[in-house]
PDB file of C-alpha atoms in Angstrom:
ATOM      1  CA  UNK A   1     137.431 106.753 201.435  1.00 90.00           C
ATOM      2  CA  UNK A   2     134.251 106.712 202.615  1.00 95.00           C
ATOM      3  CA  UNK A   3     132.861 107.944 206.094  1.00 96.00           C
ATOM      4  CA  UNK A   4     129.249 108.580 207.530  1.00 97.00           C
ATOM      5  CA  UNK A   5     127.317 111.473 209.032  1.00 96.00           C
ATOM      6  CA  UNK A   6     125.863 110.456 212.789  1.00 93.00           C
ATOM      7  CA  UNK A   7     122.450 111.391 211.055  1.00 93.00           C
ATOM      8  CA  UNK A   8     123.303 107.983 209.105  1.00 94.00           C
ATOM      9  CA  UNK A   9     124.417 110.088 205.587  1.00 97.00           C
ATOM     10  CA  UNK A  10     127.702 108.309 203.882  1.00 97.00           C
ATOM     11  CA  UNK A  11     130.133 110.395 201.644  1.00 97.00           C
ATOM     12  CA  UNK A  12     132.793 108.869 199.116  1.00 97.00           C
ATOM     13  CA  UNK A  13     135.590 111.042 198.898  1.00 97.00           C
ATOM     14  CA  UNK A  14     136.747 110.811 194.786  1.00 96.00           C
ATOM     15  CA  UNK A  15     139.572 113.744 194.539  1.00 96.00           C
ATOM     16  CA  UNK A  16     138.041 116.805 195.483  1.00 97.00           C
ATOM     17  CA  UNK A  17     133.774 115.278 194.848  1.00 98.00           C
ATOM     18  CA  UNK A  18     131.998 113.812 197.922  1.00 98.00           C
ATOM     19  CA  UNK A  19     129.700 111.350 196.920  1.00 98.00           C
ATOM     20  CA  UNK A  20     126.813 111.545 199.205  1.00 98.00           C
ATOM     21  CA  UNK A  21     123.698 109.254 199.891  1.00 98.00           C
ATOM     22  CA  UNK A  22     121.910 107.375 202.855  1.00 97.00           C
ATOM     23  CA  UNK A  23     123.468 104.562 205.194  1.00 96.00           C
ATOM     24  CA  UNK A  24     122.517 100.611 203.997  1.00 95.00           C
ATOM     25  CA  UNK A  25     121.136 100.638 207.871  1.00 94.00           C
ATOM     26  CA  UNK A  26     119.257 104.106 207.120  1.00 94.00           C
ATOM     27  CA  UNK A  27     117.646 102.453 203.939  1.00 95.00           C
ATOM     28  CA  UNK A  28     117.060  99.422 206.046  1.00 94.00           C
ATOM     29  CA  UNK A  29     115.017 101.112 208.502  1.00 93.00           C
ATOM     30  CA  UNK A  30     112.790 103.074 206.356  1.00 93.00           C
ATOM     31  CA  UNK A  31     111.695 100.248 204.691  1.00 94.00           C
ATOM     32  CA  UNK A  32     110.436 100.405 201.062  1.00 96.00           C
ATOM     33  CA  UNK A  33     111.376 103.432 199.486  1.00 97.00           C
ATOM     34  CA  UNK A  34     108.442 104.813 197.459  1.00 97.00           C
ATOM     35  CA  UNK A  35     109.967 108.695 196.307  1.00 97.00           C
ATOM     36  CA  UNK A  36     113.479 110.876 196.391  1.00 97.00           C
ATOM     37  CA  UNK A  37     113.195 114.505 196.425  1.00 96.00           C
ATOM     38  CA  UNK A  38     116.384 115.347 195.177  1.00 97.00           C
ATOM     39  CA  UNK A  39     118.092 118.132 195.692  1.00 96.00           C
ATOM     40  CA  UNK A  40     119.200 121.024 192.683  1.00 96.00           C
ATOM     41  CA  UNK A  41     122.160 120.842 190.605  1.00 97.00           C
ATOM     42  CA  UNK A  42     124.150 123.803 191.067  1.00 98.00           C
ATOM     43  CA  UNK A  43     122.714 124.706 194.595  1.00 97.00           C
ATOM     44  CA  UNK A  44     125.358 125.664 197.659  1.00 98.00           C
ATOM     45  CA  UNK A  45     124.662 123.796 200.780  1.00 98.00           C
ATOM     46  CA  UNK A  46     126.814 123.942 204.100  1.00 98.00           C
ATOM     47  CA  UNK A  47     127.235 120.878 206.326  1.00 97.00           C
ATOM     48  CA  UNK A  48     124.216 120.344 208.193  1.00 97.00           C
ATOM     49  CA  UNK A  49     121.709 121.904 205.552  1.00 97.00           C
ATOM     50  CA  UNK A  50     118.573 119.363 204.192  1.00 97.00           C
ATOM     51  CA  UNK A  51     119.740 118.472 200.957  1.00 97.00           C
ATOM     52  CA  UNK A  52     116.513 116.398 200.439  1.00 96.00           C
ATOM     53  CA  UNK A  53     113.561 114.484 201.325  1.00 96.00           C
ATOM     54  CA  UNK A  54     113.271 110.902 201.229  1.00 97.00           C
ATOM     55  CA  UNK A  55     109.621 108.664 201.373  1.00 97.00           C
ATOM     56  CA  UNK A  56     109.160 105.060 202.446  1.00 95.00           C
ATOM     57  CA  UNK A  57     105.626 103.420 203.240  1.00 92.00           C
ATOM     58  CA  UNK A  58     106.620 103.944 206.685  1.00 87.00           C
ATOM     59  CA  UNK A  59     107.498 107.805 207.070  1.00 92.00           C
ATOM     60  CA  UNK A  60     109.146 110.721 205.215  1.00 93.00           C
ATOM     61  CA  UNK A  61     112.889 111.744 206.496  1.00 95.00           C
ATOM     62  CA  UNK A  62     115.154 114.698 205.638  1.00 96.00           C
ATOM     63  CA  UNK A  63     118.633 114.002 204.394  1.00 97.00           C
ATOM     64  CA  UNK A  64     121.259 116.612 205.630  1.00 97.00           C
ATOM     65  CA  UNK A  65     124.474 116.718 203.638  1.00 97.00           C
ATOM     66  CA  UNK A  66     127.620 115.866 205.721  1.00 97.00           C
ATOM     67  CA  UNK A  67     130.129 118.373 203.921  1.00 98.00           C
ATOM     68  CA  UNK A  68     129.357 121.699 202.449  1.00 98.00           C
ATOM     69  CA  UNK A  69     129.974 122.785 198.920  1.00 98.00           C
ATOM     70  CA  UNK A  70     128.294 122.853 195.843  1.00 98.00           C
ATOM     71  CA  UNK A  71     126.016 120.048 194.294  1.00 98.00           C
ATOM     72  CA  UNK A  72     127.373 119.174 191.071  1.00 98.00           C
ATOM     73  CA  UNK A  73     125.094 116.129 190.195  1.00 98.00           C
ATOM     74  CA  UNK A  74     122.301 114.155 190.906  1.00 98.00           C
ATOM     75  CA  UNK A  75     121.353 110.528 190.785  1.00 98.00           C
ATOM     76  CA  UNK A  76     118.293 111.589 188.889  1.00 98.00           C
ATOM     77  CA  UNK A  77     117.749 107.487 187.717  1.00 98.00           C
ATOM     78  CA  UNK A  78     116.362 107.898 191.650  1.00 98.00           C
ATOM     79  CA  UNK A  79     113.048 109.832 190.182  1.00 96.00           C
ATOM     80  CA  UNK A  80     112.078 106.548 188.330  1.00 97.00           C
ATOM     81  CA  UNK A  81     113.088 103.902 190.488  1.00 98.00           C
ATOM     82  CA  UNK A  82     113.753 105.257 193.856  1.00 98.00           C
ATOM     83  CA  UNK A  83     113.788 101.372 195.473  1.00 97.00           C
ATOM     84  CA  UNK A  84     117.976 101.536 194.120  1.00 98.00           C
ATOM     85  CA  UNK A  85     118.246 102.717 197.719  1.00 98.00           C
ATOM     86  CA  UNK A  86     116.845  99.734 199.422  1.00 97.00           C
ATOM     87  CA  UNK A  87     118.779  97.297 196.750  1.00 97.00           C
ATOM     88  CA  UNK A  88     122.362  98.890 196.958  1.00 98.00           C
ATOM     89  CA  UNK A  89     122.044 102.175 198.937  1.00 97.00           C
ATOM     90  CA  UNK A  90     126.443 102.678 199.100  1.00 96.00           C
ATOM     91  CA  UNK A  91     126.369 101.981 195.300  1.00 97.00           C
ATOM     92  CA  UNK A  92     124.019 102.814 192.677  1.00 98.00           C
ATOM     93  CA  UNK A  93     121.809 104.525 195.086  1.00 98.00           C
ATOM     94  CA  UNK A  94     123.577 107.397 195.571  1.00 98.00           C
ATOM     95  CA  UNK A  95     121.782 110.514 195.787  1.00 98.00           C
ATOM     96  CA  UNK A  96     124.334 113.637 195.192  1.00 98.00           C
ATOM     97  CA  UNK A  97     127.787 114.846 194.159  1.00 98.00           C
ATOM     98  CA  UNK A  98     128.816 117.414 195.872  1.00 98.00           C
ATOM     99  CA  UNK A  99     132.340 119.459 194.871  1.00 98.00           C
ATOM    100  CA  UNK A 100     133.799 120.290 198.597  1.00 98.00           C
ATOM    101  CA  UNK A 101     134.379 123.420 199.540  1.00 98.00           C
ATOM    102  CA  UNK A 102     136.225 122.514 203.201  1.00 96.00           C
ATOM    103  CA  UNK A 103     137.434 118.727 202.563  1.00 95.00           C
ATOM    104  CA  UNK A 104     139.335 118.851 206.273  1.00 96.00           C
ATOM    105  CA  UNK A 105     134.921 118.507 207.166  1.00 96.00           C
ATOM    106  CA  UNK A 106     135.747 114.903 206.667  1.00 96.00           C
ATOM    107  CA  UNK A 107     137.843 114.854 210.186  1.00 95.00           C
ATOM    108  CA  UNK A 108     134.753 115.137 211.538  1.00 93.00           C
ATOM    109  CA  UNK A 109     133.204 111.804 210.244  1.00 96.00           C
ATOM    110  CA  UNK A 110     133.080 108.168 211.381  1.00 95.00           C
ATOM    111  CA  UNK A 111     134.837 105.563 209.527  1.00 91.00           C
ATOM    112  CA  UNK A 112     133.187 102.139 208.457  1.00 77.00           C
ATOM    113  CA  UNK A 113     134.345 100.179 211.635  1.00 71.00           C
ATOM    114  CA  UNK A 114     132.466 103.090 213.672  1.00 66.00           C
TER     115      UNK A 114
END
């Protein structure tokens, strides 16, 4: 299942993991992606919070996390080539796995025909 943030953040739902990156139309309107900040293994974040910064040649934009729990991985190939987000930003270029703390969060998400 997968359902986005209106701030343009996606998360995959795999059992109790939310999978959690950028929008294809959010990495299409940056442009070029040039540098990921990601955000810290192990760290607690609530819905809402700035899990991480991301860079394009046209601006710099926070990415807030749509569920709350605690980051339990991070798509650290992003460091090196942070352009996976332009080429398949639903897929490979995923930026955090987060283990949910509140999964009925979800309710509050759009759907893919949203």
């Amino acid at each position: 299942m997968k359902k986005y943030a209106e701030s343009h953040e996606y998360v995959i739902k795999e059992e109790n993991i939310g999978i959690v990156g950028i929008s294809a139309n959010a990495a299409d309107e940056l442009g070029d992606i040039t540098y990921v900040g990601l955000p810290k293994e192990g760290k607690e974040v609530k819905k809402g919070d700035i899990i991480c910064s991301v860079e394009s040649v046209k601006s710099a934009n926070d990415v807030y996390t749509p569920i709350s729990g605690k980051i339990v991985e991070v798509n650290s190939a992003l460091e090196d080539t942070p352009e996976t987000i332009n080429d398949d930003a639903e897929g490979k270029g995923w930026i955090c796995k987060i283990e949910m703390s509140d999964e009925s969060e979800l309710d509050d998400l759009k759907d893919d025909d949203e």
